[in-house]
């Protein structure tokens, strides 16, 4: 009988996050935490040695002991600050970067129907508010084993040392506030830069989240993901700098709280010998008693945090399980240069019949027009053809057939509105990394009477008119190397002259492209090779 693999209770949480936790990295962080803990215990042994061998024995000793004590304390806090705290924060921030990368890659790979069914505010919260679950899980995976070891060690020391009552505490408020005061302006500046960098990457995150459909249809995800990841990297760098100074500011008070008791031990030891200070002030082992409660409280806190985050982990995992584009149902591939839909029922999202299709056949290259009153389902048909809507909205009738030429299967471009737009130049928004020449961009914009290619687009608030945005979307579409174009009301928001030029451009393009246009403008009829009309819930050839 095959034995099941035994997993430690803690390791089950490794499967909860959408980020993979490398066991080697976790072990490294645990080891550094334990080394730091042991280093902070060393002063207690120094206390014991100094009391037993010098103070109680009544042996005078040099104040030069201050020098090694000072050097050890400085070294201890440098190690703690950099390796334990700062590098620990850098590790957590690397998990954060991976979290955002996994989220955006899932948005890119998910099928459009599955993605569009999700609440966008939920996705934004998963990317923003739910990120705290990553910090909780990281703290748990590292903190639980570290604190268990702490408890074992401290309990062992207490029983071995037979500690006596006493605890030395010294708080020097002015010195505690000194680092905060000195670094105040630096911290404010770094926080402002970190937030500004965060704002930039969230702008691109908004485009990726809100414009998934158009980015997918235009094949622009590689460009936007590269741009987004660069901005995330800049934000992470700014965040690391901020945490460096933040942790440095917090370290000085801890440095003082470690150094001062040691200094008082050396100075006070001499005072005890001279009879000017009570020996009771030098009793040190009660420090170990205080160390018992910290790991116990932290273990309880970490467990409570993990329990509270369980629904958050589930939300992230559910999102990552959305169906991918590879899971979509695609039309049957045929060898003819044609799109054909026959004996089909087109439904709306609620399953209500919009119209039936007797036979739709687009022979390419060429230009075909689809007409019909508003609300008859013209855009729904385009969304089904391009995979924006799921196959459940195309119901089979008796002699159902849905075929698409292999020449066009991976080359469909759907221009719809709204379309994606991001902060950058007009030219960047048209090309999005596709290597289109500046001359081609300038030429198409001149034909469409569009904005200057170098004009900087601002998205909040927008500085393009509806007509200018339509021209940017048209230029982006017309400069594509696709073979099959679906244009939903391409003349919307265009002036008469610009639309006339657009029709001339399409007349030239249709010689070697297949173009399917939704429009009520009769001027498109002059260049059309065929026309279909939706009337009385039936799509027929005109």
C-alpha positions as CSV (number, residue, x, y, z in Angstrom):
1,X,0.0,0.0,0.0
2,X,1.4,3.4,-1.0
3,X,2.0,5.6,1.9
4,X,0.9,9.3,1.7
5,X,3.5,11.9,2.1
6,X,3.5,13.5,5.6
7,X,3.4,17.2,5.7
8,X,4.2,19.4,8.7
9,X,1.1,21.4,10.0
10,X,2.8,24.6,8.9
11,X,3.7,23.6,5.4
12,X,0.1,23.2,4.3
13,X,-0.1,27.0,4.2
14,X,2.4,27.0,1.4
15,X,-0.4,26.1,-1.0
16,X,-2.7,28.9,0.1
17,X,-1.0,31.8,-1.7
18,X,-0.8,32.6,-5.4
19,X,3.0,33.2,-4.9
20,X,5.3,30.3,-4.6
21,X,7.4,30.4,-1.4
22,X,10.8,28.9,-2.0
23,X,11.7,26.6,0.9
24,X,15.4,27.5,0.7
25,X,14.6,31.2,1.0
26,X,12.3,30.6,4.0
27,X,15.0,28.5,5.7
28,X,17.5,31.3,5.1
29,X,15.2,33.9,6.7
30,X,14.5,31.5,9.6
31,X,18.3,30.9,10.1
32,X,19.0,34.7,10.2
33,X,16.2,35.3,12.7
34,X,17.7,32.6,15.0
35,X,21.2,33.9,14.6
36,X,20.0,37.4,15.6
37,X,18.2,36.0,18.6
38,X,21.3,34.1,19.7
39,X,23.4,37.2,19.3
40,X,21.0,39.2,21.4
41,X,21.4,36.5,24.1
42,X,25.2,36.9,24.3
43,X,25.0,40.0,26.5
44,X,23.2,38.0,29.2
45,X,26.2,35.6,29.4
46,X,28.5,38.6,29.6
47,X,26.4,39.9,32.5
48,X,26.8,36.6,34.3
49,X,30.5,36.4,33.8
50,X,31.0,40.0,34.9
51,X,28.9,39.5,38.1
52,X,30.4,36.1,39.1
53,X,34.1,36.9,38.3
54,X,34.4,40.6,38.9
55,X,31.6,42.2,40.8
56,X,30.7,39.7,43.4
57,X,34.3,38.7,43.9
58,X,35.0,42.3,44.7
59,X,37.7,42.5,41.9
60,X,38.1,45.9,40.4
61,X,38.2,46.1,36.6
62,X,39.0,48.6,33.9
63,X,36.5,50.9,32.3
64,X,38.1,49.9,29.1
65,X,35.5,47.1,29.0
66,X,33.3,49.7,27.5
67,X,35.2,49.5,24.2
68,X,34.5,45.8,23.4
69,X,31.0,46.2,24.7
70,X,30.5,49.2,22.4
71,X,32.0,47.3,19.4
72,X,29.8,44.2,20.0
73,X,26.7,46.3,20.3
74,X,27.4,48.2,17.1
75,X,28.1,45.0,15.3
76,X,25.0,43.4,16.7
77,X,22.7,46.1,15.5
78,X,24.3,46.4,12.1
79,X,23.7,42.7,11.6
80,X,20.2,43.0,13.0
81,X,19.3,46.1,11.0
82,X,20.7,44.9,7.6
83,X,20.4,41.1,7.6
84,X,17.3,40.6,9.7
85,X,15.2,43.6,9.1
86,X,16.2,45.3,5.9
87,X,16.9,42.1,3.9
88,X,13.8,40.6,5.4
89,X,11.8,43.5,4.0
90,X,13.5,43.1,0.6
91,X,12.6,39.5,0.6
92,X,8.9,40.3,1.4
93,X,9.0,43.0,-1.4
94,X,10.3,40.4,-3.8
95,X,7.2,38.3,-3.0
96,X,5.1,41.4,-3.6
97,X,6.6,41.8,-7.0
98,X,5.9,38.2,-7.9
99,X,2.3,38.6,-6.6
100,X,1.6,41.4,-9.0
101,X,3.4,39.6,-11.8
102,X,1.3,36.5,-11.3
103,X,-1.9,38.6,-11.1
104,X,-1.3,40.5,-14.3
105,X,-0.2,37.4,-16.2
106,X,-3.4,35.7,-15.2
107,X,-5.4,38.7,-16.5
108,X,-3.5,38.4,-19.8
109,X,-4.0,34.6,-20.1
110,X,-7.6,34.4,-18.9
111,X,-10.4,34.0,-21.4
112,X,-12.3,37.3,-22.0
113,X,-15.8,35.9,-21.1
114,X,-14.5,34.5,-17.8
115,X,-12.7,37.7,-17.0
116,X,-15.5,40.0,-17.9
117,X,-17.8,38.0,-15.6
118,X,-15.6,39.0,-12.6
119,X,-16.1,42.1,-10.5
120,X,-13.4,44.6,-11.4
121,X,-13.5,46.1,-8.0
122,X,-12.9,42.7,-6.5
123,X,-9.9,42.2,-8.8
124,X,-8.6,45.7,-7.7
125,X,-9.0,44.7,-4.1
126,X,-7.2,41.4,-4.6
127,X,-4.3,43.4,-6.2
128,X,-4.3,46.1,-3.5
129,X,-6.0,45.4,-0.1
130,X,-5.6,41.6,-0.2
131,X,-1.8,42.0,-0.6
132,X,-1.6,42.1,3.2
133,X,-2.3,38.4,3.3
134,X,1.1,37.8,1.7
135,X,2.8,39.7,4.5
136,X,0.8,37.6,7.1
137,X,1.7,34.3,5.4
138,X,5.4,35.3,5.2
139,X,5.4,36.3,8.8
140,X,3.7,33.1,9.8
141,X,6.0,30.8,7.9
142,X,9.1,32.4,9.3
143,X,7.8,33.5,12.7
144,X,6.3,30.2,14.0
145,X,9.5,28.1,13.8
146,X,11.6,30.9,15.0
147,X,9.4,31.6,18.1
148,X,9.2,27.9,18.9
149,X,13.0,27.7,19.0
150,X,13.1,30.8,21.1
151,X,10.8,29.3,23.6
152,X,12.8,26.1,23.8
153,X,16.1,28.0,24.2
154,X,14.8,30.5,26.8
155,X,13.1,27.8,28.9
156,X,16.3,25.8,28.8
157,X,18.4,28.8,29.9
158,X,16.0,29.7,32.7
159,X,16.1,26.2,34.2
160,X,19.9,25.9,33.7
161,X,20.7,29.3,35.2
162,X,18.2,29.3,38.1
163,X,17.5,33.1,37.5
164,X,16.8,35.5,40.3
165,X,14.5,38.4,40.6
166,X,15.4,41.6,38.8
167,X,15.2,43.5,35.6
168,X,17.2,46.4,34.4
169,X,15.2,48.9,32.2
170,X,16.4,52.2,31.0
171,X,14.4,54.4,28.7
172,X,16.0,57.6,27.4
173,X,13.2,59.4,25.6
174,X,15.2,62.2,24.0
175,X,17.7,59.8,22.4
176,X,14.8,57.6,21.3
177,X,13.3,60.5,19.4
178,X,16.7,61.7,18.0
179,X,16.7,59.4,14.9
180,X,13.1,60.2,14.0
181,X,13.9,63.9,14.1
182,X,17.1,63.6,12.1
183,X,15.6,61.5,9.4
184,X,12.2,63.2,9.2
185,X,12.8,65.1,6.0
186,X,14.5,62.2,4.3
187,X,11.7,59.8,5.2
188,X,9.1,62.2,4.0
189,X,10.9,62.6,0.7
190,X,11.3,58.8,0.2
191,X,7.6,58.1,1.1
192,X,6.5,60.8,-1.4
193,X,8.7,59.2,-4.1
194,X,7.4,55.7,-3.2
195,X,3.8,56.8,-3.5
196,X,4.4,58.6,-6.8
197,X,6.0,55.5,-8.2
198,X,3.1,53.5,-6.9
199,X,0.6,55.9,-8.5
200,X,2.4,55.3,-11.9
201,X,2.3,51.6,-11.8
202,X,-1.4,51.6,-10.6
203,X,-2.2,53.7,-13.7
204,X,-1.0,50.9,-15.9
205,X,-2.6,48.4,-13.6
206,X,-5.9,50.2,-14.3
207,X,-5.4,49.9,-18.0
208,X,-4.6,46.2,-17.7
209,X,-7.6,45.5,-15.5
210,X,-10.2,47.7,-17.2
211,X,-9.1,47.3,-20.8
212,X,-8.4,43.6,-20.8
213,X,-10.7,43.1,-23.8
214,X,-9.1,45.6,-26.1
215,X,-5.6,44.8,-25.0
216,X,-6.3,41.2,-25.8
217,X,-7.9,41.8,-29.1
218,X,-5.1,44.0,-30.3
219,X,-2.4,41.7,-29.0
220,X,-1.0,44.6,-26.8
221,X,-0.6,42.7,-23.6
222,X,3.2,42.0,-24.1
223,X,3.7,45.8,-24.4
224,X,1.6,46.7,-21.4
225,X,3.0,43.9,-19.2
226,X,6.6,45.0,-20.0
227,X,5.7,48.6,-19.3
228,X,3.8,47.6,-16.1
229,X,6.7,45.4,-14.8
230,X,9.2,48.2,-15.4
231,X,7.0,50.6,-13.3
232,X,6.6,48.0,-10.6
233,X,10.4,47.5,-10.5
234,X,10.8,51.3,-10.1
235,X,8.2,51.3,-7.3
236,X,9.9,48.3,-5.6
237,X,13.3,50.2,-5.7
238,X,11.7,53.3,-4.2
239,X,10.0,51.1,-1.6
240,X,13.3,49.4,-0.6
241,X,15.0,52.8,-0.2
242,X,12.1,54.0,2.0
243,X,12.3,50.9,4.2
244,X,16.0,51.3,4.5
245,X,15.7,54.6,6.2
246,X,12.5,53.7,8.0
247,X,14.2,50.7,9.6
248,X,17.4,52.7,10.2
249,X,15.3,55.3,12.1
250,X,13.8,52.5,14.3
251,X,17.1,50.9,14.9
252,X,18.7,53.7,17.0
253,X,16.3,53.3,19.9
254,X,16.9,49.6,19.9
255,X,20.6,50.2,19.8
256,X,20.3,52.4,22.8
257,X,18.1,49.9,24.7
258,X,20.8,47.3,24.2
259,X,23.9,49.4,24.8
260,X,22.7,51.4,27.9
261,X,22.2,48.3,30.2
262,X,25.7,47.1,29.3
263,X,27.2,50.4,30.0
264,X,25.4,50.7,33.3
265,X,26.6,47.2,34.1
266,X,30.3,48.1,33.7
267,X,29.9,51.5,35.5
268,X,27.5,50.1,38.1
269,X,29.7,47.1,38.8
270,X,32.5,49.4,39.8
271,X,29.9,51.3,41.9
272,X,28.9,48.1,43.7
273,X,32.5,47.3,44.5
274,X,32.9,50.8,45.9
275,X,29.6,50.5,47.8
276,X,27.8,53.3,46.0
277,X,25.2,51.1,44.2
278,X,23.1,48.2,45.2
279,X,23.9,44.8,43.8
280,X,20.2,44.3,43.1
281,X,20.4,46.7,40.2
282,X,22.9,44.4,38.4
283,X,20.8,41.3,38.5
284,X,20.3,40.3,34.9
285,X,18.8,37.0,34.4
286,X,15.2,38.2,34.7
287,X,15.7,39.5,31.2
288,X,15.2,35.9,30.2
289,X,11.9,35.8,32.0
290,X,10.7,38.7,29.8
291,X,11.8,36.8,26.7
292,X,9.4,34.1,27.4
293,X,6.3,36.2,26.8
294,X,7.3,37.7,23.4
295,X,7.4,34.5,21.4
296,X,4.2,33.2,23.1
297,X,2.3,36.4,22.2
298,X,3.7,36.4,18.7
299,X,2.7,32.8,18.0
300,X,-0.8,33.5,19.2
301,X,-1.0,36.6,17.0
302,X,0.3,34.9,13.9
303,X,-2.2,32.1,14.3
304,X,-5.0,34.5,14.7
305,X,-3.9,36.5,11.6
306,X,-3.7,33.4,9.5
307,X,-7.2,32.4,10.5
308,X,-8.5,35.8,9.6
309,X,-6.9,35.7,6.2
310,X,-8.3,32.4,5.0
311,X,-11.1,33.9,3.0
312,X,-8.6,36.3,1.4
313,X,-6.4,33.4,0.3
314,X,-9.5,31.7,-1.2
315,X,-10.4,34.8,-3.3
316,X,-6.9,34.9,-4.8
317,X,-6.9,31.2,-5.6
318,X,-10.3,31.4,-7.1
319,X,-9.2,34.2,-9.4
320,X,-6.1,32.2,-10.5
321,X,-8.4,29.3,-11.4
322,X,-10.3,31.3,-14.0
323,X,-10.5,29.5,-17.4
324,X,-7.7,30.5,-19.8
325,X,-8.0,31.4,-23.5
326,X,-6.8,27.9,-24.4
327,X,-9.9,26.5,-22.8
328,X,-12.3,28.5,-25.1
329,X,-14.4,26.8,-27.8
330,X,-13.3,27.9,-31.2
331,X,-15.0,27.6,-34.6
332,X,-14.4,24.7,-36.9
333,X,-11.4,25.3,-39.2
334,X,-12.1,25.1,-42.9
335,X,-9.8,25.5,-45.9
336,X,-11.9,28.2,-47.6
337,X,-11.1,31.8,-47.4
338,X,-14.4,32.5,-45.5
339,X,-16.3,33.1,-42.3
340,X,-19.5,31.1,-42.2
341,X,-22.2,30.8,-39.6
342,X,-25.4,28.8,-40.5
343,X,-28.6,27.9,-38.7
344,X,-27.6,29.5,-35.4
345,X,-29.4,31.4,-32.7
346,X,-27.7,34.5,-31.2
347,X,-28.6,35.1,-27.5
348,X,-28.0,37.9,-25.1
349,X,-26.2,37.5,-21.8
350,X,-29.5,36.4,-20.1
351,X,-30.2,33.7,-22.7
352,X,-32.9,35.7,-24.6
353,X,-33.0,35.3,-28.4
354,X,-31.7,38.4,-30.2
355,X,-31.8,37.0,-33.8
356,X,-31.4,33.8,-35.8
357,X,-28.8,33.4,-38.5
358,X,-30.0,31.7,-41.7
359,X,-26.6,31.9,-43.4
360,X,-23.7,34.4,-42.9
361,X,-20.9,33.9,-45.4
362,X,-18.0,36.3,-45.8
363,X,-15.8,35.6,-48.8
364,X,-12.5,37.3,-48.4
365,X,-10.7,39.5,-49.2
366,X,-13.5,42.1,-49.3
367,X,-15.7,44.4,-47.3
368,X,-19.1,43.4,-45.9
369,X,-21.6,45.6,-44.0
370,X,-23.9,44.6,-41.1
371,X,-26.9,46.8,-40.5
372,X,-29.8,46.7,-38.1
373,X,-31.6,48.9,-35.5
374,X,-29.9,49.6,-32.2
375,X,-30.2,46.7,-29.8
376,X,-30.8,44.1,-32.4
377,X,-27.5,42.3,-31.5
378,X,-25.0,43.5,-34.1
379,X,-22.2,44.1,-31.5
380,X,-23.1,40.8,-29.8
381,X,-22.4,38.9,-33.0
382,X,-19.0,40.6,-33.3
383,X,-18.2,39.8,-29.6
384,X,-19.1,36.1,-30.3
385,X,-16.9,35.9,-33.4
386,X,-13.9,37.4,-31.5
387,X,-14.4,35.3,-28.3
388,X,-15.3,38.3,-26.1
389,X,-18.6,36.5,-25.4
390,X,-18.7,32.8,-24.6
391,X,-20.0,30.1,-26.9
392,X,-23.2,29.8,-24.8
393,X,-24.5,32.9,-26.6
394,X,-24.4,31.1,-30.0
395,X,-27.0,28.3,-29.9
396,X,-27.1,25.5,-32.4
397,X,-30.1,24.9,-34.6
398,X,-30.8,21.9,-36.9
399,X,-28.1,22.4,-39.5
400,X,-25.7,24.4,-37.4
401,X,-22.3,25.3,-38.8
402,X,-19.7,27.7,-37.5
403,X,-16.5,27.8,-39.6
404,X,-13.5,30.1,-39.9
405,X,-10.7,29.9,-42.5
406,X,-7.4,28.9,-41.0
407,X,-5.9,32.0,-42.7
408,X,-8.0,34.2,-40.3
409,X,-8.2,32.1,-37.2
410,X,-5.4,33.9,-35.3
411,X,-5.6,37.2,-37.2
412,X,-8.9,38.7,-36.1
413,X,-8.8,42.3,-34.9
414,X,-12.0,43.8,-33.4
415,X,-12.2,47.6,-33.1
416,X,-14.8,48.5,-30.5
417,X,-15.4,51.4,-28.1
418,X,-14.2,52.0,-25.5
419,X,-10.7,51.0,-26.3
420,X,-7.6,50.9,-24.2
421,X,-5.6,54.1,-23.8
422,X,-2.7,54.9,-21.5
423,X,-0.6,57.9,-20.4
424,X,2.0,58.5,-23.1
425,X,2.3,60.0,-26.6
426,X,-0.3,59.5,-29.3
427,X,2.3,57.6,-31.2
428,X,3.0,55.2,-28.3
429,X,-0.8,54.5,-28.0
430,X,-1.0,53.7,-31.7
431,X,2.1,51.5,-31.9
432,X,2.3,50.0,-28.3
433,X,5.7,48.4,-29.1
434,X,4.8,46.9,-32.5
435,X,7.7,48.6,-34.4
436,X,5.4,50.7,-36.7
437,X,7.4,53.4,-38.5
438,X,6.9,57.1,-37.5
439,X,6.1,57.9,-41.1
440,X,3.2,55.4,-41.3
441,X,1.8,56.8,-38.0
442,X,2.1,60.4,-39.3
443,X,0.5,59.5,-42.6
444,X,-2.5,57.7,-41.2
445,X,-3.1,60.5,-38.6
446,X,-2.9,63.1,-41.4
447,X,-5.5,61.2,-43.4
448,X,-7.8,61.0,-40.5
449,X,-7.1,64.6,-39.3
450,X,-6.0,63.1,-36.0
451,X,-3.9,64.6,-33.2
452,X,-0.2,65.3,-33.4
453,X,1.7,62.0,-32.9
454,X,3.9,63.5,-30.2
455,X,1.0,64.9,-28.2
456,X,1.1,63.6,-24.6
457,X,-2.1,61.9,-23.6
458,X,-3.3,62.4,-20.0
459,X,-5.9,59.9,-18.8
460,X,-7.0,61.6,-15.5
461,X,-8.5,63.9,-16.6
462,X,-8.5,63.0,-20.3
463,X,-7.1,65.5,-22.7
464,X,-8.5,63.9,-25.9
465,X,-11.9,64.6,-27.4
466,X,-14.1,61.7,-28.3
467,X,-13.3,62.3,-32.0
468,X,-9.5,62.4,-31.3
469,X,-9.7,59.1,-29.3
470,X,-11.7,57.5,-32.2
471,X,-8.9,58.5,-34.6
472,X,-6.2,57.1,-32.4
473,X,-8.2,53.8,-32.2
474,X,-8.7,53.8,-35.9
475,X,-5.0,54.5,-36.6
476,X,-4.0,51.7,-34.2
477,X,-6.4,49.3,-36.0
478,X,-5.6,50.3,-39.6
479,X,-1.9,49.9,-39.1
480,X,-2.2,46.4,-37.9
481,X,-1.0,43.4,-40.0
482,X,-4.2,41.4,-39.3
483,X,-6.1,39.8,-42.1
484,X,-9.6,40.1,-40.6
485,X,-11.0,43.3,-39.3
486,X,-14.3,43.8,-37.4
487,X,-15.1,47.5,-37.2
488,X,-18.0,48.5,-34.9
489,X,-19.3,51.9,-36.0
490,X,-15.8,53.1,-37.2
491,X,-17.2,56.5,-38.2
492,X,-18.5,57.4,-34.8
493,X,-17.5,60.8,-33.6
494,X,-15.7,61.5,-36.9
495,X,-16.2,64.7,-38.9
496,X,-17.5,64.3,-42.5
497,X,-14.0,64.7,-44.2
498,X,-12.3,62.3,-41.8
499,X,-14.9,59.6,-42.4
500,X,-14.7,60.1,-46.2
501,X,-10.9,59.5,-45.9
502,X,-11.5,56.5,-43.8
503,X,-13.8,55.0,-46.4
504,X,-11.1,55.6,-49.0
505,X,-8.6,53.8,-46.8
506,X,-10.9,50.8,-46.3
507,X,-11.6,50.6,-50.1
508,X,-7.8,50.2,-50.6
509,X,-7.4,47.7,-47.6
510,X,-10.2,45.4,-48.8
511,X,-8.2,44.3,-51.8
512,X,-6.2,42.0,-49.5
513,X,-8.1,42.0,-46.2
514,X,-11.4,40.8,-45.0
515,X,-13.4,43.7,-43.4
516,X,-16.7,43.4,-41.6
517,X,-18.3,46.7,-40.7
518,X,-21.2,47.7,-38.5
519,X,-22.5,51.1,-39.9
520,X,-25.6,52.9,-40.9
521,X,-23.8,55.3,-43.1
522,X,-24.8,54.5,-46.7
523,X,-21.5,55.8,-48.0
524,X,-20.0,52.4,-47.0
525,X,-22.4,50.7,-49.4
526,X,-20.4,52.1,-52.3
527,X,-17.4,50.0,-51.4
528,X,-19.1,47.0,-50.0
529,X,-18.9,43.5,-51.5
530,X,-21.9,42.3,-49.5
531,X,-24.5,43.5,-47.0
532,X,-26.3,41.7,-44.2
533,X,-29.3,43.1,-42.3
534,X,-30.9,42.1,-38.9
535,X,-34.6,42.6,-39.1
536,X,-37.5,41.0,-37.2
537,X,-35.0,38.9,-35.2
538,X,-33.5,37.4,-38.4
539,X,-30.1,38.0,-40.0
540,X,-30.3,37.8,-43.8
541,X,-28.3,38.8,-46.8
542,X,-29.6,42.1,-48.3
